[in-house]
CSV table of C-alpha atoms in Angstrom, one decimal:
chain,number,residue,atom,x,y,z
G,1,UNK,CA,3.9,6.3,32.5
G,2,UNK,CA,7.6,6.1,33.2
G,3,UNK,CA,9.4,9.3,32.3
G,4,UNK,CA,12.1,7.2,30.7
G,5,UNK,CA,9.6,6.0,28.1
G,6,UNK,CA,8.7,9.6,27.3
G,7,UNK,CA,12.4,10.3,26.9
G,8,UNK,CA,12.7,7.3,24.6
G,9,UNK,CA,10.0,8.8,22.4
G,10,UNK,CA,12.0,12.0,22.3
G,11,UNK,CA,15.1,10.0,21.2
G,12,UNK,CA,13.0,8.0,18.7
G,13,UNK,CA,11.9,11.2,17.1
G,14,UNK,CA,15.6,12.1,16.5
G,15,UNK,CA,16.3,8.5,15.3
G,16,UNK,CA,18.8,8.3,18.2
G,17,UNK,CA,17.2,5.3,20.0
G,18,UNK,CA,19.9,3.1,21.4
G,19,UNK,CA,17.8,0.0,22.3
G,20,UNK,CA,15.5,-2.1,20.2
G,21,UNK,CA,12.6,0.2,19.0
G,22,UNK,CA,10.0,-2.5,18.6
G,23,UNK,CA,8.8,-2.4,22.2
G,24,UNK,CA,8.7,1.4,22.2
G,25,UNK,CA,6.6,1.3,19.0
G,26,UNK,CA,4.2,-1.0,20.9
G,27,UNK,CA,4.0,1.4,23.8
G,28,UNK,CA,3.7,4.5,21.5
G,29,UNK,CA,0.8,3.0,19.5
G,30,UNK,CA,-1.1,1.9,22.6
G,31,UNK,CA,-0.4,4.7,25.2
G,32,UNK,CA,-2.4,7.9,24.8
G,33,UNK,CA,0.2,9.9,26.7
G,34,UNK,CA,3.1,8.8,24.5
G,35,UNK,CA,1.0,9.5,21.3
G,36,UNK,CA,0.2,13.0,22.7
G,37,UNK,CA,3.9,13.6,23.2
G,38,UNK,CA,4.6,12.2,19.7
G,39,UNK,CA,2.3,14.8,18.3
G,40,UNK,CA,3.5,17.7,20.5
G,41,UNK,CA,7.2,17.1,19.9
G,42,UNK,CA,6.7,17.0,16.1
G,43,UNK,CA,4.7,20.2,16.3
G,44,UNK,CA,7.5,21.8,18.1
G,45,UNK,CA,10.0,20.6,15.5
G,46,UNK,CA,7.8,21.8,12.6
G,47,UNK,CA,7.4,25.2,14.3
G,48,UNK,CA,11.2,25.6,14.8
G,49,UNK,CA,11.9,24.5,11.2
G,50,UNK,CA,9.2,26.9,9.8
G,51,UNK,CA,7.2,24.0,8.4
G,52,UNK,CA,3.8,25.0,9.8
G,53,UNK,CA,1.0,25.9,7.4
G,54,UNK,CA,-0.8,29.1,8.0
G,55,UNK,CA,-3.7,27.3,9.6
G,56,UNK,CA,-3.5,24.0,11.4
G,57,UNK,CA,-6.5,21.7,11.5
G,58,UNK,CA,-6.6,19.7,14.8
G,59,UNK,CA,-8.8,17.1,13.2
G,60,UNK,CA,-6.8,16.3,10.1
G,61,UNK,CA,-5.1,13.2,11.5
G,62,UNK,CA,-8.3,11.8,12.9
G,63,UNK,CA,-10.1,12.5,9.6
G,64,UNK,CA,-7.4,10.5,7.8
G,65,UNK,CA,-7.6,7.8,10.4
G,66,UNK,CA,-11.4,7.6,9.9
G,67,UNK,CA,-10.9,7.2,6.1
G,68,UNK,CA,-8.2,4.5,6.6
G,69,UNK,CA,-10.5,2.6,9.0
G,70,UNK,CA,-12.7,2.0,5.9
G,71,UNK,CA,-9.7,0.6,4.0
G,72,UNK,CA,-8.7,-3.0,4.0
G,73,UNK,CA,-5.8,-3.9,6.2
G,74,UNK,CA,-2.4,-3.9,4.5
G,75,UNK,CA,-0.8,-7.2,4.8
G,76,UNK,CA,2.3,-7.0,2.6
G,77,UNK,CA,3.7,-10.4,1.8
G,78,UNK,CA,7.2,-10.9,3.3
G,79,UNK,CA,9.6,-11.4,0.5
G,80,UNK,CA,12.0,-14.3,1.1
G,81,UNK,CA,15.0,-13.7,-0.9
G,82,UNK,CA,16.7,-16.9,-2.2
G,83,UNK,CA,20.4,-17.3,-2.7
G,84,UNK,CA,21.6,-16.5,-6.2
G,85,UNK,CA,22.9,-20.1,-6.6
G,86,UNK,CA,19.4,-21.4,-6.2
G,87,UNK,CA,18.0,-19.6,-9.2
G,88,UNK,CA,19.6,-21.9,-11.9
G,89,UNK,CA,18.4,-24.9,-9.8
G,90,UNK,CA,14.9,-23.5,-9.8
G,91,UNK,CA,15.0,-23.3,-13.6
G,92,UNK,CA,16.3,-26.8,-13.7
G,93,UNK,CA,13.5,-28.0,-11.5
G,94,UNK,CA,10.9,-26.4,-13.7
G,95,UNK,CA,12.5,-28.0,-16.8
G,96,UNK,CA,12.6,-31.4,-15.1
G,97,UNK,CA,8.9,-31.1,-14.1
G,98,UNK,CA,7.9,-30.3,-17.7
G,99,UNK,CA,9.9,-33.2,-19.0
G,100,UNK,CA,8.3,-35.6,-16.4
G,101,UNK,CA,4.9,-34.3,-17.4
G,102,UNK,CA,5.6,-34.8,-21.0
G,103,UNK,CA,6.7,-38.4,-20.3
G,104,UNK,CA,3.6,-39.1,-18.3
G,105,UNK,CA,1.2,-37.6,-20.8
G,106,UNK,CA,2.9,-38.9,-24.0
G,107,UNK,CA,4.0,-42.3,-23.0
G,108,UNK,CA,0.6,-44.0,-22.8
G,109,UNK,CA,-0.2,-42.9,-26.3
G,110,UNK,CA,3.1,-44.2,-27.6
G,111,UNK,CA,2.7,-47.3,-25.6
G,112,UNK,CA,-0.8,-47.7,-27.1
G,113,UNK,CA,0.6,-47.5,-30.6
G,114,UNK,CA,3.6,-49.7,-29.8
G,115,UNK,CA,1.3,-52.3,-28.1
G,116,UNK,CA,-0.7,-52.5,-31.3
G,117,UNK,CA,2.5,-53.3,-33.2
G,118,UNK,CA,3.6,-55.8,-30.6
G,119,UNK,CA,0.1,-57.3,-30.6
G,120,UNK,CA,0.3,-57.7,-34.3
G,121,UNK,CA,3.7,-59.4,-33.9
G,122,UNK,CA,2.8,-61.5,-30.9
G,123,UNK,CA,-0.6,-62.5,-32.1
G,124,UNK,CA,1.1,-64.3,-35.0
G,125,UNK,CA,2.1,-67.5,-33.5
G,126,UNK,CA,4.3,-69.8,-35.4
G,127,UNK,CA,2.2,-72.0,-37.6
G,128,UNK,CA,-1.0,-69.8,-37.4
G,129,UNK,CA,-2.3,-68.8,-40.7
G,130,UNK,CA,-1.9,-65.1,-41.6
G,131,UNK,CA,-5.5,-64.8,-42.8
G,132,UNK,CA,-6.8,-65.8,-39.3
G,133,UNK,CA,-4.7,-63.1,-37.6
G,134,UNK,CA,-5.9,-60.6,-40.2
G,135,UNK,CA,-9.5,-61.4,-39.4
G,136,UNK,CA,-9.0,-60.9,-35.7
G,137,UNK,CA,-7.5,-57.4,-36.3
G,138,UNK,CA,-10.3,-56.5,-38.6
G,139,UNK,CA,-12.9,-57.4,-36.0
G,140,UNK,CA,-11.1,-55.2,-33.4
G,141,UNK,CA,-10.9,-52.2,-35.8
G,142,UNK,CA,-14.6,-52.6,-36.7
G,143,UNK,CA,-15.6,-52.6,-33.1
G,144,UNK,CA,-13.7,-49.4,-32.3
G,145,UNK,CA,-15.1,-47.6,-35.4
G,146,UNK,CA,-18.6,-48.6,-34.5
G,147,UNK,CA,-18.3,-47.1,-31.0
G,148,UNK,CA,-16.9,-43.9,-32.5
G,149,UNK,CA,-19.7,-43.7,-35.0
G,150,UNK,CA,-22.3,-44.1,-32.3
G,151,UNK,CA,-20.8,-41.3,-30.3
G,152,UNK,CA,-20.6,-39.1,-33.4
G,153,UNK,CA,-24.2,-39.7,-34.3
G,154,UNK,CA,-25.4,-39.0,-30.8
G,155,UNK,CA,-23.5,-35.7,-30.9
G,156,UNK,CA,-24.9,-34.7,-34.2
G,157,UNK,CA,-28.5,-35.5,-33.1
G,158,UNK,CA,-28.1,-33.6,-29.9
G,159,UNK,CA,-26.6,-30.6,-31.6
G,160,UNK,CA,-29.4,-30.6,-34.2
G,161,UNK,CA,-32.1,-30.6,-31.4
G,162,UNK,CA,-30.3,-27.8,-29.5
G,163,UNK,CA,-30.0,-25.8,-32.6
G,164,UNK,CA,-33.7,-26.1,-33.4
G,165,UNK,CA,-34.8,-25.3,-29.8
G,166,UNK,CA,-32.7,-22.3,-29.5
G,167,UNK,CA,-33.7,-20.9,-32.8
G,168,UNK,CA,-30.1,-20.8,-34.1
G,169,UNK,CA,-30.1,-21.2,-37.9
G,170,UNK,CA,-26.6,-21.5,-39.1
G,171,UNK,CA,-25.7,-23.9,-41.9
G,172,UNK,CA,-27.2,-27.1,-40.7
G,173,UNK,CA,-30.9,-26.4,-41.5
G,174,UNK,CA,-29.8,-26.1,-45.1
G,175,UNK,CA,-27.8,-29.2,-45.1
G,176,UNK,CA,-28.6,-32.8,-44.5
G,177,UNK,CA,-28.0,-34.2,-41.1
G,178,UNK,CA,-25.3,-36.8,-41.5
G,179,UNK,CA,-25.6,-40.0,-39.7
G,180,UNK,CA,-23.5,-43.1,-40.0
G,181,UNK,CA,-25.0,-46.5,-40.2
G,182,UNK,CA,-23.4,-49.0,-38.0
G,183,UNK,CA,-24.2,-52.0,-40.1
G,184,UNK,CA,-22.9,-50.4,-43.3
G,185,UNK,CA,-21.1,-52.9,-45.4
C,1,UNK,CA,17.7,3.9,7.3
C,2,UNK,CA,18.9,2.5,10.5
C,3,UNK,CA,17.2,-0.5,12.1
C,4,UNK,CA,15.8,1.9,14.8
C,5,UNK,CA,14.7,4.5,12.3
C,6,UNK,CA,11.2,5.6,13.5
C,7,UNK,CA,9.7,5.7,10.0
C,8,UNK,CA,11.0,2.2,9.2
C,9,UNK,CA,9.7,0.7,12.4
C,10,UNK,CA,6.2,2.3,11.8
C,11,UNK,CA,6.1,1.3,8.1
C,12,UNK,CA,6.9,-2.3,9.1
C,13,UNK,CA,4.0,-2.2,11.5
C,14,UNK,CA,1.6,-0.8,8.8
C,15,UNK,CA,2.7,-3.5,6.5
C,16,UNK,CA,1.8,-6.0,9.2
C,17,UNK,CA,-1.7,-4.6,9.2
C,18,UNK,CA,-1.5,-2.0,12.1
C,19,UNK,CA,-3.4,1.0,11.1
C,20,UNK,CA,-2.5,3.0,14.2
C,21,UNK,CA,1.1,3.0,13.0
C,22,UNK,CA,0.1,4.8,9.9
C,23,UNK,CA,-1.8,7.3,12.1
C,24,UNK,CA,1.5,8.0,13.8
C,25,UNK,CA,3.1,8.7,10.4
C,26,UNK,CA,0.2,11.1,9.6
C,27,UNK,CA,0.7,12.9,12.8
C,28,UNK,CA,4.4,13.2,12.1
C,29,UNK,CA,4.1,14.5,8.6
C,30,UNK,CA,0.7,16.2,8.4
C,31,UNK,CA,2.0,19.8,8.9
C,32,UNK,CA,4.7,19.5,6.3
C,33,UNK,CA,2.3,17.9,3.8
C,34,UNK,CA,-0.3,20.6,4.3
C,35,UNK,CA,2.4,23.2,4.0
C,36,UNK,CA,3.5,21.6,0.8
C,37,UNK,CA,0.1,21.2,-0.7
C,38,UNK,CA,-0.9,24.8,0.2
C,39,UNK,CA,1.8,26.0,-2.2
C,40,UNK,CA,-0.3,24.5,-5.0
C,41,UNK,CA,-3.9,24.8,-3.6
C,42,UNK,CA,-4.8,28.2,-2.2
C,43,UNK,CA,-8.1,27.3,-0.5
C,44,UNK,CA,-7.4,26.0,3.0
C,45,UNK,CA,-10.4,23.7,2.8
C,46,UNK,CA,-9.2,22.3,-0.5
C,47,UNK,CA,-5.7,21.9,0.7
C,48,UNK,CA,-7.0,19.8,3.6
C,49,UNK,CA,-9.0,17.6,1.2
C,50,UNK,CA,-5.9,17.1,-1.0
C,51,UNK,CA,-3.7,16.3,2.0
C,52,UNK,CA,-6.2,13.7,3.2
C,53,UNK,CA,-6.3,12.3,-0.3
C,54,UNK,CA,-2.5,12.2,-0.5
C,55,UNK,CA,-2.2,10.3,2.8
C,56,UNK,CA,-4.9,7.8,1.7
C,57,UNK,CA,-3.0,7.2,-1.6
C,58,UNK,CA,0.2,6.7,0.4
C,59,UNK,CA,-1.5,4.2,2.7
C,60,UNK,CA,-2.8,2.2,-0.3
C,61,UNK,CA,0.6,2.3,-2.0
C,62,UNK,CA,2.6,1.5,1.1
C,63,UNK,CA,3.0,-2.2,0.2
C,64,UNK,CA,5.0,-1.0,-2.8
C,65,UNK,CA,7.3,1.2,-0.8
C,66,UNK,CA,10.6,-0.5,-0.8
C,67,UNK,CA,12.5,1.9,1.4
C,68,UNK,CA,15.0,2.9,-1.3
C,69,UNK,CA,14.3,6.5,-0.5
C,70,UNK,CA,13.3,8.2,2.7
C,71,UNK,CA,9.6,7.8,3.5
C,72,UNK,CA,9.0,11.6,3.4
C,73,UNK,CA,10.7,11.8,-0.1
C,74,UNK,CA,8.2,9.2,-1.3
C,75,UNK,CA,5.3,10.9,0.5
C,76,UNK,CA,6.4,14.3,-0.9
C,77,UNK,CA,6.1,13.0,-4.5
C,78,UNK,CA,2.6,11.5,-3.8
C,79,UNK,CA,1.4,14.8,-2.3
C,80,UNK,CA,2.8,16.9,-5.2
C,81,UNK,CA,1.2,14.6,-7.7
C,82,UNK,CA,-2.1,14.6,-5.9
C,83,UNK,CA,-2.1,18.4,-5.7
C,84,UNK,CA,-1.3,18.7,-9.5
C,85,UNK,CA,-4.0,16.2,-10.3
C,86,UNK,CA,-6.4,18.2,-8.2
C,87,UNK,CA,-5.5,21.4,-10.1
C,88,UNK,CA,-5.9,19.8,-13.4
C,89,UNK,CA,-9.3,18.5,-12.4
C,90,UNK,CA,-10.3,21.9,-11.1
C,91,UNK,CA,-9.3,23.6,-14.3
C,92,UNK,CA,-11.4,21.2,-16.3
C,93,UNK,CA,-14.2,21.7,-14.0
C,94,UNK,CA,-14.0,25.4,-14.0
C,95,UNK,CA,-14.1,25.3,-17.8
C,96,UNK,CA,-17.4,23.5,-17.6
C,97,UNK,CA,-18.6,25.8,-14.9
C,98,UNK,CA,-17.9,28.9,-16.8
C,99,UNK,CA,-21.3,28.2,-18.4
C,100,UNK,CA,-23.0,28.5,-15.1
C,101,UNK,CA,-21.9,31.5,-13.0
C,102,UNK,CA,-24.5,30.9,-10.4
C,103,UNK,CA,-23.1,27.5,-9.7
C,104,UNK,CA,-19.6,28.9,-9.2
C,105,UNK,CA,-20.9,31.5,-6.8
C,106,UNK,CA,-22.6,28.7,-4.8
C,107,UNK,CA,-19.3,26.7,-4.7
C,108,UNK,CA,-17.3,29.7,-3.5
C,109,UNK,CA,-19.9,30.5,-0.9
C,110,UNK,CA,-19.7,26.9,0.3
C,111,UNK,CA,-15.9,27.0,0.4
C,112,UNK,CA,-16.0,30.2,2.4
C,113,UNK,CA,-18.6,28.6,4.7
C,114,UNK,CA,-16.3,25.6,5.2
C,115,UNK,CA,-13.4,27.8,6.1
C,116,UNK,CA,-15.4,29.8,8.6
C,117,UNK,CA,-17.6,27.1,9.9
C,118,UNK,CA,-15.3,25.4,12.4
C,119,UNK,CA,-12.8,28.0,13.8
C,120,UNK,CA,-12.4,25.8,16.9
C,121,UNK,CA,-10.7,23.2,14.7
C,122,UNK,CA,-8.1,25.6,13.5
C,123,UNK,CA,-4.9,26.7,15.1
C,124,UNK,CA,-3.1,29.7,13.9
C,125,UNK,CA,0.5,29.2,12.9
C,126,UNK,CA,1.6,32.6,14.3
C,127,UNK,CA,0.1,31.8,17.7
C,128,UNK,CA,1.9,28.4,17.9
C,129,UNK,CA,5.2,29.8,16.8
C,130,UNK,CA,5.0,32.7,19.3
C,131,UNK,CA,4.3,30.2,22.1
C,132,UNK,CA,7.2,27.9,21.0
C,133,UNK,CA,9.7,30.7,20.7
C,134,UNK,CA,8.7,32.2,24.1
C,135,UNK,CA,9.0,28.8,25.7
C,136,UNK,CA,12.5,28.2,24.1
C,137,UNK,CA,13.7,31.6,25.2
C,138,UNK,CA,12.6,30.9,28.8
C,139,UNK,CA,14.7,27.7,28.9
C,140,UNK,CA,18.0,27.4,30.7
C,141,UNK,CA,20.9,28.0,28.3
C,142,UNK,CA,22.1,24.3,28.2
C,143,UNK,CA,18.6,23.1,27.3
C,144,UNK,CA,18.1,25.8,24.7
C,145,UNK,CA,21.4,25.2,23.0
C,146,UNK,CA,20.8,21.5,22.9
C,147,UNK,CA,17.4,21.7,21.3
C,148,UNK,CA,18.4,24.5,18.9
C,149,UNK,CA,21.4,22.5,17.7
C,150,UNK,CA,19.2,19.5,17.2
C,151,UNK,CA,16.1,21.1,15.6
C,152,UNK,CA,17.5,24.1,13.8
C,153,UNK,CA,20.9,22.9,12.8
C,154,UNK,CA,19.9,19.2,12.5
C,155,UNK,CA,23.0,17.9,14.4
C,156,UNK,CA,23.2,14.4,15.7
C,157,UNK,CA,23.4,13.7,19.5
C,158,UNK,CA,27.1,12.8,19.0
C,159,UNK,CA,27.9,16.1,17.3
C,160,UNK,CA,26.0,18.0,19.9
C,161,UNK,CA,27.8,16.2,22.6
C,162,UNK,CA,31.1,17.3,20.9
C,163,UNK,CA,30.0,20.9,20.7
C,164,UNK,CA,28.6,21.0,24.3
C,165,UNK,CA,31.4,18.9,25.7
C,166,UNK,CA,29.2,16.5,27.5
C,167,UNK,CA,28.1,12.9,27.3
C,168,UNK,CA,25.6,11.8,24.7
C,169,UNK,CA,23.2,10.7,27.5
C,170,UNK,CA,23.2,14.3,28.8
C,171,UNK,CA,22.4,15.6,25.3
C,172,UNK,CA,19.5,13.2,25.1
C,173,UNK,CA,18.2,14.3,28.5
C,174,UNK,CA,18.6,18.0,27.8
C,175,UNK,CA,16.7,17.8,24.5
C,176,UNK,CA,14.0,15.8,26.2
C,177,UNK,CA,13.6,18.3,29.1
C,178,UNK,CA,13.5,21.2,26.6
C,179,UNK,CA,10.7,19.5,24.7
C,180,UNK,CA,8.8,18.8,27.9
C,181,UNK,CA,9.1,22.5,28.9
C,182,UNK,CA,7.8,23.7,25.5
C,183,UNK,CA,5.1,21.1,25.5
C,184,UNK,CA,3.8,22.4,28.8
C,185,UNK,CA,3.4,25.9,27.3
C,186,UNK,CA,1.7,24.5,24.1
C,187,UNK,CA,-0.7,22.2,25.9
C,188,UNK,CA,-3.3,24.8,26.6
C,189,UNK,CA,-3.4,25.8,22.9
C,190,UNK,CA,-3.7,22.2,21.7
C,191,UNK,CA,-6.3,21.3,24.2
C,192,UNK,CA,-8.6,24.2,23.5
């Protein structure tokens, strides 16, 4: 090992390194001789500054290293600071996203209701009797209701079966199971 | 902290997942931390356990270390808290153990055993200090002055250069040579 590198470690200990320390850290961590000097120089410092404990354990650092080997690696996320002027823009972007989402979600429902209104208006051609249009609307509504009733009945039956099989009592055993007849008049 | 601050460089490496960098920090601060913990915890074996625990906690908490204070200031607080927690736990435990004297005696016997069991692991402070002081006294005056101004008075290379009326590079070289001379005398003790 180059003597200069050992001298660099000495300067590094004093925080007096003139050149970039990254390469020296690489060498320090991977060269046993430099690590040995790192330990020795600090021991000399602690001794001269009366920082030594009464008894020194040679194996302390290796014991800590063994424990840390069982720990997961630290990978701290690198924080990327954004300029202050971007913060209001970020808030604006979030607000715009929420607004866009609201438009996408709510518009079909509104369109659906407005279409019905438009259909009612447009399905009334000039000269067509009002009663004929009313019959068409009635038929549509009856069909939608029938589908909903079928789904509801199916749900109630399934729920009732599940409740019986799982031994759950609840209120339904004491109440009539409600079904809805499709062909009710 | 400067960009070439040793602690800062090592902490950056630890945060990138390099465990050896943390080992270098442990080597650097271990004696100071044991010394600190020993003020709270009398048993040497227990002080070692608390010190190890403090370093482990520091490792786990390192991602939260922002560098607002010096690393040792931060580590100092962790070590003191760990020692205090240990004492609180011990006092609770000893309250429970009062009911069982035999168990206490067994624990003390084990502690004593731990302290005596591995003398080859232990170095005595007095022996190291005597060796270091003898090595310093044997140095040429320029080397001795340089290292004492640095280590005892905590002066920067620039200030030492002013006092010794020599270039900073010379100060750097003198301090290095002084350390090498002392290391040569310490080596037999450390390698035993």
